[in-house]
Coordinates of C-alpha atoms in Angstrom, one line a residue:
X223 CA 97.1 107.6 82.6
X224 CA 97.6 104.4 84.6
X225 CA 100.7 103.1 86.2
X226 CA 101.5 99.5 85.6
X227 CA 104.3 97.4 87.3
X228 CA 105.0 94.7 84.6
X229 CA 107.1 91.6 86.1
X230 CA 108.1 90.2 83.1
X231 CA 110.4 88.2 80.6
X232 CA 113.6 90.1 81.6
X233 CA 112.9 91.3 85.3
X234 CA 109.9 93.9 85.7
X235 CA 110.0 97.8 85.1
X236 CA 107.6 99.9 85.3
X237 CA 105.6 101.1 82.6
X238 CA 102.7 103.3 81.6
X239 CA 99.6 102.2 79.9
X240 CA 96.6 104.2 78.7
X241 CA 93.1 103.8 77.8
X242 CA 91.9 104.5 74.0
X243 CA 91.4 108.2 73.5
X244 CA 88.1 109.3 74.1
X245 CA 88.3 111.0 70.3
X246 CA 89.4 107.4 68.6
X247 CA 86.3 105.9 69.9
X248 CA 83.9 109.1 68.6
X249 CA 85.6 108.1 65.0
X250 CA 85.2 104.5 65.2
X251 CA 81.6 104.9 66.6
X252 CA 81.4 107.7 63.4
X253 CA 82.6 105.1 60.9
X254 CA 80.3 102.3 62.6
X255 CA 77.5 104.5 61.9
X256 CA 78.7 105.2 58.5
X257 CA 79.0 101.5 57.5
X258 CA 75.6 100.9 59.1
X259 CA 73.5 103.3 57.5
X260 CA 75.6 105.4 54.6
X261 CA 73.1 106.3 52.1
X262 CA 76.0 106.2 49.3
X263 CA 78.0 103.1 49.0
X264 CA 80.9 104.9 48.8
X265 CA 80.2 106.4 52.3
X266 CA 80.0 102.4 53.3
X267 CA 83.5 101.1 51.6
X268 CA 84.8 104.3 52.6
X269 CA 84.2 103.3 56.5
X270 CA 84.9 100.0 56.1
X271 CA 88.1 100.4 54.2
X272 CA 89.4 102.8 57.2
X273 CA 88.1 100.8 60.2
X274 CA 90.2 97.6 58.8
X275 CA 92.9 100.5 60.0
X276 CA 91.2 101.1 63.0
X277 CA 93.0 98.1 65.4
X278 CA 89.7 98.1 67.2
X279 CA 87.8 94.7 68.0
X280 CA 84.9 96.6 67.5
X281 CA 84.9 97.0 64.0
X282 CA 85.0 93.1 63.5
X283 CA 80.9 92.6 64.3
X284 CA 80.0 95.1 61.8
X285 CA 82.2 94.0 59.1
X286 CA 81.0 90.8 59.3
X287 CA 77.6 92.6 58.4
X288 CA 79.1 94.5 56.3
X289 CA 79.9 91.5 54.0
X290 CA 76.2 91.0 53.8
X291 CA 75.6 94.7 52.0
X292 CA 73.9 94.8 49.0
X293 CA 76.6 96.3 47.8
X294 CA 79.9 94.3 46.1
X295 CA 81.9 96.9 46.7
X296 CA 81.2 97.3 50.1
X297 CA 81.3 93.6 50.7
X298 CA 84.5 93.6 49.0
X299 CA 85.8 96.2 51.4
X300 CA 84.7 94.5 54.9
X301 CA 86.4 91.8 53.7
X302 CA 89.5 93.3 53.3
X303 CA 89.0 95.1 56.2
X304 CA 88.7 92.1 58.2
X305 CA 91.6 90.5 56.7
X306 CA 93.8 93.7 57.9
X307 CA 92.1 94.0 60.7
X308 CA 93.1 90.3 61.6
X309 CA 91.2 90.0 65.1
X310 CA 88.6 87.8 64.1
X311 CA 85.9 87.0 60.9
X312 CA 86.9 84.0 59.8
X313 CA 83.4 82.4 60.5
X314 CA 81.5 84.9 58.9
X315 CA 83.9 85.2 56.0
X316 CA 83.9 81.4 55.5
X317 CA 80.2 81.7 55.8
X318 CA 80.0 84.4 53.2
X319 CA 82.0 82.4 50.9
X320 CA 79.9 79.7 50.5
X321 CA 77.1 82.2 49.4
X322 CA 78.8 85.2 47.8
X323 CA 77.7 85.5 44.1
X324 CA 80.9 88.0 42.9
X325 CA 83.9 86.9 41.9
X326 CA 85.6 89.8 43.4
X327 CA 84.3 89.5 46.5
X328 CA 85.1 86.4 46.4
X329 CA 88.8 87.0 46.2
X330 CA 88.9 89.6 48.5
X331 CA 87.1 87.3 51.4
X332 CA 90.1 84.2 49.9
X333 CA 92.7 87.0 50.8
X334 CA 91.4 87.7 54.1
X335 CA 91.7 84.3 55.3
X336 CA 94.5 83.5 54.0
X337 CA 97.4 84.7 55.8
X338 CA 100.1 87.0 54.0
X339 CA 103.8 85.9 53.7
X340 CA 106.2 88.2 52.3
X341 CA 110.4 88.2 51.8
X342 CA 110.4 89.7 55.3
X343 CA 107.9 86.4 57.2
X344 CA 110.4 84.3 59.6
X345 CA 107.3 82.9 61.2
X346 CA 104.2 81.9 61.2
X347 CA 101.7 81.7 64.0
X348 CA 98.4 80.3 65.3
X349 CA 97.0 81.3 68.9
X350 CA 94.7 78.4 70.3
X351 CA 91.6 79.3 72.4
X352 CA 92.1 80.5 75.9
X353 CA 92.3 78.5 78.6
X354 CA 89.9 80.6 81.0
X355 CA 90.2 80.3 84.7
X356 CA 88.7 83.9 85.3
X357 CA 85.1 82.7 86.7
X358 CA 83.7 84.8 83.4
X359 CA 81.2 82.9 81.1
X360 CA 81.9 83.4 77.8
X361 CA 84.4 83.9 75.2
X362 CA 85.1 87.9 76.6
X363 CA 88.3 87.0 77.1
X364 CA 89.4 84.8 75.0
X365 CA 88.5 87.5 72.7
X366 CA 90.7 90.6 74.5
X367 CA 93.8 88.0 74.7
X368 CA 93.3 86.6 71.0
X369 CA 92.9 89.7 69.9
X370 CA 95.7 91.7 71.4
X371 CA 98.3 88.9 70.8
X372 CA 97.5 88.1 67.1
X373 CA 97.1 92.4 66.8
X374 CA 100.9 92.8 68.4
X375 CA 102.1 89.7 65.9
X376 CA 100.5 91.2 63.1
X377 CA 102.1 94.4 63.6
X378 CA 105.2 92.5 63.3
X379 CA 106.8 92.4 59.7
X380 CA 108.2 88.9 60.7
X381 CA 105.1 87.3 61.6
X382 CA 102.1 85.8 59.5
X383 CA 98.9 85.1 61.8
X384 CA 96.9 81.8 61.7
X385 CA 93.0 82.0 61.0
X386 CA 91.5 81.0 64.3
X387 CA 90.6 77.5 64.4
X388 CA 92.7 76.7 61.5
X389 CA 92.6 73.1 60.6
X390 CA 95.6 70.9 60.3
X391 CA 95.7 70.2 56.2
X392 CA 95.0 74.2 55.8
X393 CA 98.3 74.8 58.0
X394 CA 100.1 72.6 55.9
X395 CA 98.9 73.7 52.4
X396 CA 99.7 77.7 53.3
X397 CA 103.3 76.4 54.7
X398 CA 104.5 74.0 52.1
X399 CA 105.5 77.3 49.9
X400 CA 107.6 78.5 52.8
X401 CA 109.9 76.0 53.9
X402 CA 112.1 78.8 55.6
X403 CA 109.4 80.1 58.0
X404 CA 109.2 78.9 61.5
X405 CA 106.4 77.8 62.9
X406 CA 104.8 78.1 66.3
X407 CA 101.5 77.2 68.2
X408 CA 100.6 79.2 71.2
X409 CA 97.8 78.3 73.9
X410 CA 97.2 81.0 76.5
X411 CA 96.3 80.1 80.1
X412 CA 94.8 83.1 82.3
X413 CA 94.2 82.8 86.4
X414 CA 91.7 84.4 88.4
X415 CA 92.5 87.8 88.5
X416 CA 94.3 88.6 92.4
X417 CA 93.4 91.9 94.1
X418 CA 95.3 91.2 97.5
X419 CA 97.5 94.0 98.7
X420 CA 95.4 96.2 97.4
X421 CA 96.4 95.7 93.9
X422 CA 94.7 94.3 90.9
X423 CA 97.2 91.3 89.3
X424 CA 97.0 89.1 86.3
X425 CA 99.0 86.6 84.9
X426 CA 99.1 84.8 81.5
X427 CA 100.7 81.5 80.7
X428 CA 101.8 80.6 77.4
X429 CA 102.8 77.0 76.2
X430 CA 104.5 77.2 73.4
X431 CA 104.4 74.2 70.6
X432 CA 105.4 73.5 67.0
X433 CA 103.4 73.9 64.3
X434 CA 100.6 71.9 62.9
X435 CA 102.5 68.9 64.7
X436 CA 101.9 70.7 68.3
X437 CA 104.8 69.2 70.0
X438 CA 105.7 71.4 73.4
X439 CA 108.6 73.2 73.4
X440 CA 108.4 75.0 76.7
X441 CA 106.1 77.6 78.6
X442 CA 106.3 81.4 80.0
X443 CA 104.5 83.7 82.2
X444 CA 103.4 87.4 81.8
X445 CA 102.7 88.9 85.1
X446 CA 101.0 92.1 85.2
X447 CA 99.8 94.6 88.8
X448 CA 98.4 97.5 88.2
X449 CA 98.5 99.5 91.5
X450 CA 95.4 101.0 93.9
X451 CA 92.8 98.7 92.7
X452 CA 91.5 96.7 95.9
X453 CA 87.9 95.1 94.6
X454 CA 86.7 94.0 91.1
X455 CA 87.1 96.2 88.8
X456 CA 86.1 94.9 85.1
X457 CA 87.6 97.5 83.2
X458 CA 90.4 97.5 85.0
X459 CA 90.8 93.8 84.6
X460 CA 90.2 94.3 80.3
X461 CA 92.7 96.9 80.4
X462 CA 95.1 94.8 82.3
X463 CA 94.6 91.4 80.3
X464 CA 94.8 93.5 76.8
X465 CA 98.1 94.7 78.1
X466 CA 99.6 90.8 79.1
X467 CA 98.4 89.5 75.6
X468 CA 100.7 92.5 74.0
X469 CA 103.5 91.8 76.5
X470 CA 103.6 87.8 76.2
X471 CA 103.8 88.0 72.3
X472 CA 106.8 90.4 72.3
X473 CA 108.2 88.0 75.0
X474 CA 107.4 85.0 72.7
X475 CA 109.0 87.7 70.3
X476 CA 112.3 87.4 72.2
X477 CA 112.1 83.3 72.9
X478 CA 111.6 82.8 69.2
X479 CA 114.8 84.6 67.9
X480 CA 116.8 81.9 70.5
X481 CA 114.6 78.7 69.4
X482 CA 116.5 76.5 66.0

């Protein structure tokens, strides 16, 4: 288990973090396989239904397949899954949309993208793209930060998550029904990961704005070190970013209950 000093929203304690157990990957790889290859469809919705559970990025690739399965059922079932899931799909569900011949499947890929309000949502959320300063090519990690802050939201009973991308007019049209929810626009900033001292550090900046308008409101920092790691280290440098994408949602968390 790692140590990692977190300098954060209310002065920095120390904390401990941990990799993914070595048995929760062996049962998403199992249910990856199973959606994949399941000679039964019930084998397939079965493995999709339970790795839209699985909070693992993962899954998201192989749902999208999964929505291509010659099955309804199954189709029906990644969709949900990805909608649960909530770390990404919205292109291939959009794009399966526009094709898909059941009307079930149908709903379930409408109630994936749609976001879910319920008597407990006090806000509403979209996360813009990462602003990248990392030297990686790519959208690696704009992927890890997207999906670890929308993940931490959408474990929140408060919060409804924004489709990524999500246009203006489709903002509007799911808000108009909830005048009482607040709602927020945040666009993450990431530096090049420091490794002086001997430690690894990263730090992610959040500006915060309202939502669909996108007028700032203010900004934050998340500063992670994680201890003993002197050179480049990438999976170190996942680990750590994963972590700041968690931590600077529950510090938006605490900003939001103080913003009118």
């Amino acid at each position: 288990m790692r140590r990692i000093a977190l300098a954060a929203f209310l002065g920095g304690v120390g904390f401990l973090a941990a990799r993914p157990a070595l048995a929760e990957d062996a049962d998403v790889d199992h249910l990856l396989q199973n959606l994949a290859s399941g000679s039964d469809f019930r084998i397939r919705t079965q493995a999709a239904l339970a790795l839209g559970a699985s909070k693992s990025r993962r899954a998201v690739e192989p749902l999208c397949g999964g929505l291509d399965d010659s099955n309804a059922t199954v189709r029906a079932a990644s969709a949900a899954a990805l909608g649960r899931l909530h770390l990404g799909g919205a292109e291939c569900l959009q794009k399966r949309l526009a094709n898909e011949a059941s009307d079930t499947v149908k709903s379930a890929i409408q109630k994936a993208l749609d976001p879910v309000f319920t008597s407990e949502t006090k806000y509403y959320l979209a996360i813009g793209k990462v602003t990248d300063k990392t030297g990686r090519g790519g959208d690696e990690i704009d992927g890890i930060i997207h999906s670890a802050m929308a993940g931490a939201a959408s474990a929140l009973p408060a919060y409804a998550v924004a489709p990524p991308g999500e246009l203006v007019a489709d903002a509007k049209r799911r808000l108009s029904p909830h005048s009482a929810v607040k709602s927020y626009f945040l666009s993450p900033r990431i530096t090049a990961p420091d490794y002086s001292g001997g430690n690894l550090t990263v730090k992610l900046e959040i500006a915060m704005f309202s939502y669909p308008d996108k007028s700032l409101i203010g900004n934050y920092t998340t500063k992670l070190t994680e201890p003993g790691v002197s050179s480049p280290d990438k999976d170190s440098e996942n680990d750590l970013i994963k972590t700041a994408g968690e931590r600077a949602l529950d510090k938006f968390s605490q900003i939001a209950a103080h913003l009118q």
